[in-house]
Amino acid sequence: MRDTEWGLWTAVLLAAAAIVVAPGMALAEFQLGPEEQVQAGGSNIAVPGYSVPSFAHWDDDGLPDLIVGEGSGLYTGRVRVYLNTGSPSAPAFGGYFYAQSEGADLTVPGGGCLGLYPRVVYWDGDGRKDLLVGQADGRIRIFLNTATDAEPEFDGGTFLTFGEPGAKVEMNVGYRAAPTAVDWDSDGVRDLAVGALDGKLHLFINEGTTSEPDFRVEQFAQENSSDLVVPSSRLSPQVLDLDDDGKKDLLAGNTNGQVLLYSNVGTDAAPVFSGYAPVEADGVPIDLPGTPRSRIFVCDWTGDGLHDVLVGAGDGLVRLYQGFDPTAVAWAGGAEPPRRALLGSPYPNPFNPQVTIPFVLSGAQEVSISVYDVEGRLLARLAEGLYGSGSQALSWRGLGPDGQVLPSGVYFLRMEGAGVRETTKLLLLR
């Protein structure tokens, strides 16, 4: 396909992003298998207090690691790190250690049903991972990395503020802050979306830059012209495009231990929601016993390009629900299946400075993986040639064809192989 044709194809893709998903409709593309419990050293992980899991690169060895917030009103909030000793398609974990701050374990006071709510972010543009932490008292703190990206250690943390210049006040969502970094209004600058005890999604819109944020106003996500409030409260949010329609959706955990999907019926730059669908695992809605406070994280656990979900709860366990492809065909009788190429979900996305691009091949085959801008211009060719079967990964540091540093913005990643063409969106935030 010539680049001019690709530009026309990109325009069609962007136009298709305006298609409205029916309110409350479950997304066929987002289906999960049965519950599993994540283990370390052959035993189920069980942290003291309430668990808050995520899956992110910690030591820069090419494998994402398991990061788990622990604690409650009875236990101090700490961040456990389980380094991945497995492979891209089969994560495995042994022991753990605690994230460090100023020469000691990073801690915050636990309260009620939360020790702390940690998320790995690149906050200040120095290329070193930092920690965004929600606290039980409703405040949000950023811990900046004072060491290296591969062996992070953190400062004592700074509470985030918002408001007009000269009149900033601490962000405080009431209780049980559950923050996630996301470009909510699609302006190329990272904002904050924060769940809370009140069940609302608090939005702090950034009017500065990604590396020098300036949060001015607090807004709330909308559902049917009113503030969205998840059933049973204690919203644990993740905001991402779950149906590949080009618009960010909301996945929510809550007090009752459910996982709820709010499909975006607005636009990517102005998300709006209208009802939710319970997310099922193995055909049954996820609904953990009692009121365990489901804290959720979407990832690509096995590098197969499908959305998987980690869920933490009051029993300290880390549950895993792996995504599956309902259109997959089981091959038997000795017939050789067709060659398949599958593009995984790039991570982190948004990214700065580097994004990892996983892909899976069912057999040795010719593969092309390239990056284009929104006008269809070729910026980088990451793969071109014969690759072996199995799970693999590439990386891109946001550089153009002559090695120039590209600005913040939306880029498109295209994979072609074995008659398959897949495209996904990358968001670079400088």
Short mmCIF file of C-alpha atoms in Angstrom, two decimals:
data_model
loop_
_atom_site.label_atom_id
_atom_site.label_comp_id
_atom_site.label_asym_id
_atom_site.label_seq_id
_atom_site.Cartn_x
_atom_site.Cartn_y
_atom_site.Cartn_z
CA MET A 1 0.00 0.00 0.00
CA ARG A 2 1.43 3.41 -0.96
CA ASP A 3 1.71 6.07 1.74
CA THR A 4 -0.95 8.19 0.00
CA GLU A 5 -3.36 5.25 0.14
CA TRP A 6 -2.43 4.73 3.76
CA GLY A 7 -3.30 8.37 4.45
CA LEU A 8 -6.77 7.85 2.99
CA TRP A 9 -7.15 4.66 5.02
CA THR A 10 -6.16 6.55 8.19
CA ALA A 11 -8.82 9.17 7.47
CA VAL A 12 -11.42 6.42 7.21
CA LEU A 13 -10.21 4.98 10.51
CA LEU A 14 -10.52 8.33 12.25
CA ALA A 15 -14.01 8.84 10.87
CA ALA A 16 -15.02 5.40 12.10
CA ALA A 17 -14.06 6.44 15.62
CA ALA A 18 -17.24 8.53 15.75
CA ILE A 19 -19.51 5.44 15.61
CA VAL A 20 -21.67 5.29 18.75
CA VAL A 21 -21.75 2.15 20.89
CA ALA A 22 -25.24 1.26 22.10
CA PRO A 23 -25.75 2.28 25.74
CA GLY A 24 -25.12 -0.52 28.21
CA MET A 25 -24.10 -2.98 25.47
CA ALA A 26 -21.41 -5.51 26.37
CA LEU A 27 -18.45 -5.44 24.06
CA ALA A 28 -17.99 -8.71 22.18
CA GLU A 29 -14.27 -8.00 21.76
CA PHE A 30 -13.75 -7.86 25.54
CA GLN A 31 -14.30 -11.35 26.89
CA LEU A 32 -12.56 -12.93 29.85
CA GLY A 33 -11.81 -16.49 30.88
CA PRO A 34 -12.13 -18.06 34.35
CA GLU A 35 -10.63 -16.61 37.51
CA GLU A 36 -7.01 -17.44 38.29
CA GLN A 37 -4.96 -16.45 41.34
CA VAL A 38 -1.52 -15.00 40.71
CA GLN A 39 1.25 -16.86 42.50
CA ALA A 40 4.81 -16.14 43.59
CA GLY A 41 7.15 -18.99 44.47
CA GLY A 42 4.37 -21.54 44.03
CA SER A 43 1.90 -19.93 46.48
CA ASN A 44 -0.95 -17.49 46.01
CA ILE A 45 0.09 -13.88 46.55
CA ALA A 46 -1.75 -12.57 49.62
CA VAL A 47 -0.71 -9.16 50.93
CA PRO A 48 -1.71 -7.76 54.34
CA GLY A 49 -4.87 -5.70 54.01
CA TYR A 50 -6.32 -4.76 50.63
CA SER A 51 -4.43 -5.47 47.42
CA VAL A 52 -4.11 -2.97 44.53
CA PRO A 53 -2.30 -4.64 41.59
CA SER A 54 -0.76 -3.31 38.39
CA PHE A 55 1.55 -4.70 35.71
CA ALA A 56 4.37 -2.42 34.57
CA HIS A 57 8.09 -2.39 33.76
CA TRP A 58 10.14 -1.89 36.92
CA ASP A 59 13.69 -3.04 36.20
CA ASP A 60 13.79 -2.48 32.42
CA ASP A 61 14.70 -6.07 31.55
CA GLY A 62 12.04 -6.23 28.83
CA LEU A 63 9.48 -8.03 31.01
CA PRO A 64 6.64 -6.24 32.80
CA ASP A 65 6.56 -6.81 36.55
CA LEU A 66 3.81 -7.06 39.17
CA ILE A 67 3.41 -4.05 41.45
CA VAL A 68 0.95 -4.45 44.35
CA GLY A 69 -0.21 -1.82 46.80
CA GLU A 70 -0.98 -3.27 50.24
CA GLY A 71 -2.45 -2.13 53.54
CA SER A 72 -5.56 -0.74 55.22
CA GLY A 73 -6.53 1.00 58.44
CA LEU A 74 -4.76 -1.83 60.27
CA TYR A 75 -1.70 -1.98 58.02
CA THR A 76 0.64 0.70 56.73
CA GLY A 77 0.40 1.33 53.00
CA ARG A 78 3.42 -0.04 51.10
CA VAL A 79 4.29 -0.96 47.51
CA ARG A 80 5.38 -4.54 46.83
CA VAL A 81 7.39 -5.30 43.69
CA TYR A 82 7.44 -8.83 42.25
CA LEU A 83 10.02 -9.00 39.45
CA ASN A 84 9.04 -11.11 36.47
CA THR A 85 11.38 -14.09 36.05
CA GLY A 86 9.30 -15.78 33.37
CA SER A 87 8.85 -14.92 29.70
CA PRO A 88 6.73 -12.48 27.64
CA SER A 89 4.03 -15.14 27.26
CA ALA A 90 4.30 -16.76 30.72
CA PRO A 91 4.99 -14.36 33.61
CA ALA A 92 6.47 -15.93 36.76
CA PHE A 93 7.38 -14.47 40.12
CA GLY A 94 9.50 -15.40 43.11
CA GLY A 95 10.02 -13.16 46.12
CA TYR A 96 9.24 -9.48 46.46
CA PHE A 97 10.73 -6.30 47.83
CA TYR A 98 9.26 -2.95 48.83
CA ALA A 99 9.64 0.24 46.82
CA GLN A 100 12.11 2.59 48.52
CA SER A 101 11.76 6.25 49.48
CA GLU A 102 14.62 8.23 51.02
CA GLY A 103 16.47 5.09 52.05
CA ALA A 104 13.52 3.24 53.62
CA ASP A 105 10.34 1.48 52.58
CA LEU A 106 7.97 3.90 50.84
CA THR A 107 4.97 4.18 53.19
CA VAL A 108 1.80 6.21 53.58
CA PRO A 109 -0.77 5.97 56.38
CA GLY A 110 -3.42 3.36 55.64
CA GLY A 111 -7.04 4.07 56.45
CA GLY A 112 -10.25 2.06 56.32
CA CYS A 113 -10.14 -0.24 53.28
CA LEU A 114 -7.04 1.22 51.61
CA GLY A 115 -3.35 1.24 52.27
CA LEU A 116 -2.38 3.03 49.07
CA TYR A 117 -3.21 2.99 45.36
CA PRO A 118 0.05 3.05 43.32
CA ARG A 119 0.56 3.52 39.58
CA VAL A 120 3.86 3.66 37.69
CA VAL A 121 4.09 6.84 35.58
CA TYR A 122 6.70 8.95 33.82
CA TRP A 123 5.83 12.25 35.43
CA ASP A 124 8.48 14.92 34.98
CA GLY A 125 10.00 14.13 31.58
CA ASP A 126 13.39 12.97 32.87
CA GLY A 127 12.99 9.44 31.44
CA ARG A 128 12.84 7.81 34.88
CA LYS A 129 9.73 6.08 36.19
CA ASP A 130 7.93 7.71 39.10
CA LEU A 131 5.08 6.59 41.38
CA LEU A 132 1.63 8.16 41.46
CA VAL A 133 -0.07 7.24 44.75
CA GLY A 134 -3.65 7.66 45.91
CA GLN A 135 -4.15 7.79 49.67
CA ALA A 136 -6.97 6.65 51.93
CA ASP A 137 -7.58 10.25 53.04
CA GLY A 138 -8.42 11.28 49.46
CA ARG A 139 -5.18 13.06 48.60
CA ILE A 140 -2.83 12.19 45.71
CA ARG A 141 0.95 12.22 45.92
CA ILE A 142 3.70 11.96 43.32
CA PHE A 143 6.94 10.26 44.34
CA LEU A 144 9.72 11.28 41.94
CA ASN A 145 12.51 8.89 41.05
CA THR A 146 15.88 10.00 42.45
CA ALA A 147 17.88 7.02 41.12
CA THR A 148 17.73 5.31 37.70
CA ASP A 149 14.93 4.01 35.52
CA ALA A 150 16.17 0.43 35.92
CA GLU A 151 16.65 0.66 39.72
CA PRO A 152 14.15 3.27 40.91
CA GLU A 153 14.16 4.89 44.32
CA PHE A 154 11.94 7.79 45.25
CA ASP A 155 11.85 11.05 47.13
CA GLY A 156 9.48 11.73 50.03
CA GLY A 157 6.57 12.56 47.76
CA THR A 158 4.69 15.76 46.96
CA PHE A 159 0.94 16.25 47.24
CA LEU A 160 -0.64 17.29 43.95
CA THR A 161 -2.53 20.57 43.73
CA PHE A 162 -4.98 22.26 41.40
CA GLY A 163 -6.50 25.69 40.88
CA GLU A 164 -5.58 29.01 39.38
CA PRO A 165 -1.98 30.25 39.66
CA GLY A 166 -1.38 31.70 43.12
CA ALA A 167 -4.46 29.94 44.50
CA LYS A 168 -3.58 26.26 44.31
CA VAL A 169 -5.09 23.84 46.82
CA GLU A 170 -4.37 20.17 47.47
CA MET A 171 -6.31 17.68 45.36
CA ASN A 172 -8.66 15.82 47.68
CA VAL A 173 -11.46 13.59 46.41
CA GLY A 174 -12.82 12.93 49.91
CA TYR A 175 -11.63 9.42 50.69
CA ARG A 176 -10.07 6.40 48.93
CA ALA A 177 -8.27 8.16 46.08
CA ALA A 178 -7.74 5.83 43.09
CA PRO A 179 -5.81 7.82 40.45
CA THR A 180 -4.97 6.99 36.86
CA ALA A 181 -3.09 9.17 34.36
CA VAL A 182 -4.91 9.64 31.05
CA ASP A 183 -5.26 12.24 28.30
CA TRP A 184 -8.95 12.71 28.99
CA ASP A 185 -9.63 15.48 26.46
CA SER A 186 -7.27 14.19 23.74
CA ASP A 187 -5.23 17.41 23.60
CA GLY A 188 -1.89 15.59 23.80
CA VAL A 189 -1.37 16.47 27.48
CA ARG A 190 -1.84 14.04 30.37
CA ASP A 191 -4.69 14.67 32.81
CA LEU A 192 -5.72 12.82 35.97
CA ALA A 193 -8.85 10.70 36.45
CA VAL A 194 -9.39 9.77 40.09
CA GLY A 195 -11.93 7.36 41.53
CA ALA A 196 -13.15 7.86 45.10
CA LEU A 197 -15.38 6.65 47.91
CA ASP A 198 -18.24 8.75 46.49
CA GLY A 199 -18.28 6.56 43.35
CA LYS A 200 -17.54 9.48 41.05
CA LEU A 201 -14.74 9.88 38.53
CA HIS A 202 -13.01 13.14 39.47
CA LEU A 203 -11.21 14.73 36.50
CA PHE A 204 -8.34 17.17 36.93
CA ILE A 205 -7.66 18.79 33.57
CA ASN A 206 -4.06 19.74 32.81
CA GLU A 207 -3.50 23.14 31.19
CA GLY A 208 0.27 22.89 31.36
CA THR A 209 2.43 20.20 29.78
CA THR A 210 2.88 16.53 30.52
CA SER A 211 6.28 17.10 32.16
CA GLU A 212 5.19 20.34 33.89
CA PRO A 213 1.50 19.81 34.69
CA ASP A 214 -0.76 22.68 35.69
CA PHE A 215 -4.10 21.33 36.89
CA ARG A 216 -6.67 24.12 36.93
CA VAL A 217 -10.16 22.70 37.36
CA GLU A 218 -11.94 19.66 38.75
CA GLN A 219 -14.69 18.11 36.65
CA PHE A 220 -16.68 14.88 36.79
CA ALA A 221 -17.29 12.18 34.19
CA GLN A 222 -20.85 12.30 32.90
CA GLU A 223 -23.52 9.62 32.56
CA ASN A 224 -26.83 10.61 31.01
CA SER A 225 -26.23 14.34 31.70
CA SER A 226 -25.39 13.78 35.39
CA ASP A 227 -22.25 12.97 37.31
CA LEU A 228 -21.41 9.31 36.81
CA VAL A 229 -21.64 7.33 40.08
CA VAL A 230 -20.75 3.64 40.10
CA PRO A 231 -23.12 1.31 41.99
CA SER A 232 -22.06 0.67 45.62
CA SER A 233 -19.38 3.44 45.40
CA ARG A 234 -15.55 3.22 45.80
CA LEU A 235 -14.74 3.61 42.12
CA SER A 236 -11.49 1.99 40.98
CA PRO A 237 -11.08 3.25 37.38
CA GLN A 238 -9.12 2.48 34.29
CA VAL A 239 -9.69 4.56 31.17
CA LEU A 240 -8.74 3.08 27.81
CA ASP A 241 -10.20 2.04 24.46
CA LEU A 242 -11.52 -1.47 25.08
CA ASP A 243 -13.37 -2.00 21.79
CA ASP A 244 -10.88 -0.48 19.33
CA ASP A 245 -13.35 2.13 18.12
CA GLY A 246 -10.93 5.00 18.77
CA LYS A 247 -12.75 6.23 21.89
CA LYS A 248 -11.70 5.76 25.49
CA ASP A 249 -14.04 3.69 27.68
CA LEU A 250 -14.25 3.31 31.46
CA LEU A 251 -13.67 0.07 33.32
CA ALA A 252 -14.69 0.25 36.97
CA GLY A 253 -14.25 -1.73 40.16
CA ASN A 254 -16.47 -0.97 43.15
CA THR A 255 -17.30 -1.76 46.79
CA ASN A 256 -19.28 -4.87 45.90
CA GLY A 257 -16.39 -6.49 44.05
CA GLN A 258 -17.82 -6.15 40.57
CA VAL A 259 -16.14 -5.12 37.31
CA LEU A 260 -18.33 -2.82 35.21
CA LEU A 261 -17.82 -1.58 31.66
CA TYR A 262 -19.03 1.88 30.66
CA SER A 263 -18.87 2.25 26.87
CA ASN A 264 -18.14 5.73 25.55
CA VAL A 265 -21.11 7.10 23.61
CA GLY A 266 -19.51 10.51 23.14
CA THR A 267 -16.19 11.21 21.45
CA ASP A 268 -12.61 10.46 22.37
CA ALA A 269 -12.03 14.12 23.24
CA ALA A 270 -15.28 14.44 25.22
CA PRO A 271 -16.22 11.05 26.71
CA VAL A 272 -19.83 10.51 27.79
CA PHE A 273 -21.38 7.35 29.19
CA SER A 274 -24.87 5.90 29.25
CA GLY A 275 -25.19 2.87 31.48
CA TYR A 276 -22.84 -0.02 32.05
CA ALA A 277 -22.51 -3.73 31.38
CA PRO A 278 -21.24 -6.21 33.99
CA VAL A 279 -18.00 -7.78 32.81
CA GLU A 280 -18.19 -11.57 32.70
CA ALA A 281 -15.50 -14.14 33.39
CA ASP A 282 -16.13 -17.59 31.91
CA GLY A 283 -19.70 -16.50 31.14
CA VAL A 284 -20.55 -15.32 34.68
CA PRO A 285 -20.48 -11.66 35.86
CA ILE A 286 -17.50 -10.91 38.09
CA ASP A 287 -18.92 -10.32 41.56
CA LEU A 288 -16.56 -11.22 44.40
CA PRO A 289 -18.17 -12.36 47.67
CA GLY A 290 -19.18 -9.75 50.23
CA THR A 291 -18.03 -6.15 49.82
CA PRO A 292 -14.34 -6.71 48.99
CA ARG A 293 -13.58 -3.49 47.05
CA SER A 294 -12.44 -4.63 43.60
CA ARG A 295 -9.36 -2.65 42.49
CA ILE A 296 -8.77 -3.29 38.77
CA PHE A 297 -5.96 -3.01 36.24
CA VAL A 298 -6.08 -3.83 32.52
CA CYS A 299 -2.93 -5.28 30.96
CA ASP A 300 -1.67 -7.73 28.35
CA TRP A 301 -0.54 -10.50 30.71
CA THR A 302 0.70 -12.97 28.09
CA GLY A 303 1.58 -10.65 25.20
CA ASP A 304 -1.14 -12.10 22.96
CA GLY A 305 -2.72 -8.74 22.13
CA LEU A 306 -5.84 -9.34 24.24
CA HIS A 307 -7.04 -7.36 27.24
CA ASP A 308 -6.51 -9.14 30.56
CA VAL A 309 -7.71 -7.86 33.94
CA LEU A 310 -6.03 -7.99 37.34
CA VAL A 311 -8.29 -7.53 40.37
CA GLY A 312 -7.21 -6.83 43.93
CA ALA A 313 -9.56 -7.09 46.90
CA GLY A 314 -9.94 -7.21 50.67
CA ASP A 315 -8.51 -10.71 51.02
CA GLY A 316 -5.14 -9.51 49.74
CA LEU A 317 -5.17 -11.87 46.76
CA VAL A 318 -4.40 -10.87 43.18
CA ARG A 319 -6.89 -12.34 40.72
CA LEU A 320 -6.27 -12.64 36.99
CA TYR A 321 -8.90 -12.90 34.27
CA GLN A 322 -7.32 -13.55 30.88
CA GLY A 323 -8.93 -12.27 27.71
CA PHE A 324 -9.76 -14.69 24.93
CA ASP A 325 -10.69 -14.49 21.28
CA PRO A 326 -14.19 -15.97 20.77
CA THR A 327 -13.55 -16.22 17.02
CA ALA A 328 -10.50 -18.45 17.43
CA VAL A 329 -10.78 -21.85 15.70
CA ALA A 330 -9.57 -25.09 17.25
CA TRP A 331 -7.53 -27.04 14.70
CA ALA A 332 -7.47 -30.87 14.81
CA GLY A 333 -7.05 -33.92 12.61
CA GLY A 334 -3.50 -33.09 11.61
CA ALA A 335 -4.50 -30.16 9.39
CA GLU A 336 -2.04 -27.29 9.59
CA PRO A 337 -3.68 -24.05 10.78
CA PRO A 338 -3.16 -20.91 8.74
CA ARG A 339 -0.31 -18.62 9.68
CA ARG A 340 -1.46 -15.89 12.05
CA ALA A 341 0.08 -12.61 13.14
CA LEU A 342 -1.33 -10.77 16.14
CA LEU A 343 -0.38 -7.27 17.29
CA GLY A 344 -0.46 -6.91 21.06
CA SER A 345 -1.43 -3.86 23.12
CA PRO A 346 1.53 -1.44 23.31
CA TYR A 347 2.58 -0.47 26.83
CA PRO A 348 2.70 1.95 28.43
CA ASN A 349 0.25 3.86 26.26
CA PRO A 350 0.33 6.89 26.62
CA PHE A 351 4.13 6.64 26.73
CA ASN A 352 7.24 8.69 27.43
CA PRO A 353 10.01 8.09 26.56
CA GLN A 354 9.62 4.51 25.25
CA VAL A 355 6.78 2.19 24.25
CA THR A 356 7.01 -1.60 24.04
CA ILE A 357 5.15 -3.30 21.16
CA PRO A 358 4.39 -7.01 21.68
CA PHE A 359 3.33 -9.29 18.83
CA VAL A 360 2.67 -12.99 18.39
CA LEU A 361 3.29 -15.19 15.34
CA SER A 362 1.84 -18.68 14.94
CA GLY A 363 4.77 -19.63 12.69
CA ALA A 364 7.82 -18.18 10.96
CA GLN A 365 6.67 -15.52 8.52
CA GLU A 366 7.36 -12.16 6.91
CA VAL A 367 6.28 -9.27 9.12
CA SER A 368 6.24 -5.49 8.71
CA ILE A 369 5.64 -3.16 11.69
CA SER A 370 5.72 0.60 11.09
CA VAL A 371 4.75 3.90 12.70
CA TYR A 372 2.84 6.63 10.85
CA ASP A 373 1.59 10.09 11.77
CA VAL A 374 -2.06 11.12 11.48
CA GLU A 375 -1.50 12.24 7.89
CA GLY A 376 -0.21 8.84 6.87
CA ARG A 377 3.49 9.71 6.62
CA LEU A 378 5.90 6.90 7.44
CA LEU A 379 7.97 7.82 10.50
CA ALA A 380 9.67 4.59 11.54
CA ARG A 381 9.90 1.03 10.30
CA LEU A 382 10.39 -1.13 13.38
CA ALA A 383 10.32 -4.56 11.72
CA GLU A 384 10.72 -5.73 8.15
CA GLY A 385 11.56 -9.33 7.26
CA LEU A 386 11.31 -12.91 8.46
CA TYR A 387 10.53 -13.50 12.14
CA GLY A 388 10.19 -16.79 14.03
CA SER A 389 7.08 -18.07 15.79
CA GLY A 390 6.04 -17.14 19.32
CA SER A 391 5.69 -14.03 21.47
CA GLN A 392 8.08 -11.19 20.67
CA ALA A 393 8.46 -7.49 21.37
CA LEU A 394 9.90 -4.33 19.81
CA SER A 395 10.37 -0.85 21.23
CA TRP A 396 10.08 2.70 19.89
CA ARG A 397 11.41 5.84 21.56
CA GLY A 398 9.31 8.37 19.65
CA LEU A 399 11.99 9.19 17.09
CA GLY A 400 11.41 10.15 13.46
CA PRO A 401 13.14 8.87 10.28
CA ASP A 402 16.24 11.01 10.84
CA GLY A 403 16.41 10.35 14.57
CA GLN A 404 14.65 13.58 15.48
CA VAL A 405 12.58 13.70 18.67
CA LEU A 406 8.90 13.76 17.71
CA PRO A 407 6.43 16.00 19.58
CA SER A 408 3.52 14.92 21.74
CA GLY A 409 0.63 13.61 19.72
CA VAL A 410 -1.24 10.67 18.26
CA TYR A 411 0.61 8.17 16.06
CA PHE A 412 -0.50 4.97 14.37
CA LEU A 413 1.22 1.59 14.58
CA ARG A 414 0.57 -0.77 11.68
CA MET A 415 1.44 -4.47 11.48
CA GLU A 416 1.21 -6.56 8.30
CA GLY A 417 1.89 -10.28 8.05
CA ALA A 418 0.33 -13.49 6.71
CA GLY A 419 -2.49 -11.59 5.06
CA VAL A 420 -3.28 -9.76 8.32
CA ARG A 421 -3.24 -5.99 8.71
CA GLU A 422 -3.73 -4.54 12.19
CA THR A 423 -3.51 -0.95 13.37
CA THR A 424 -3.50 0.57 16.84
CA LYS A 425 -3.11 4.07 18.21
CA LEU A 426 -0.08 5.33 20.15
CA LEU A 427 -0.16 8.46 22.30
CA LEU A 428 3.20 10.15 22.92
CA LEU A 429 3.24 12.59 25.84
CA ARG A 430 6.42 14.66 26.15
#
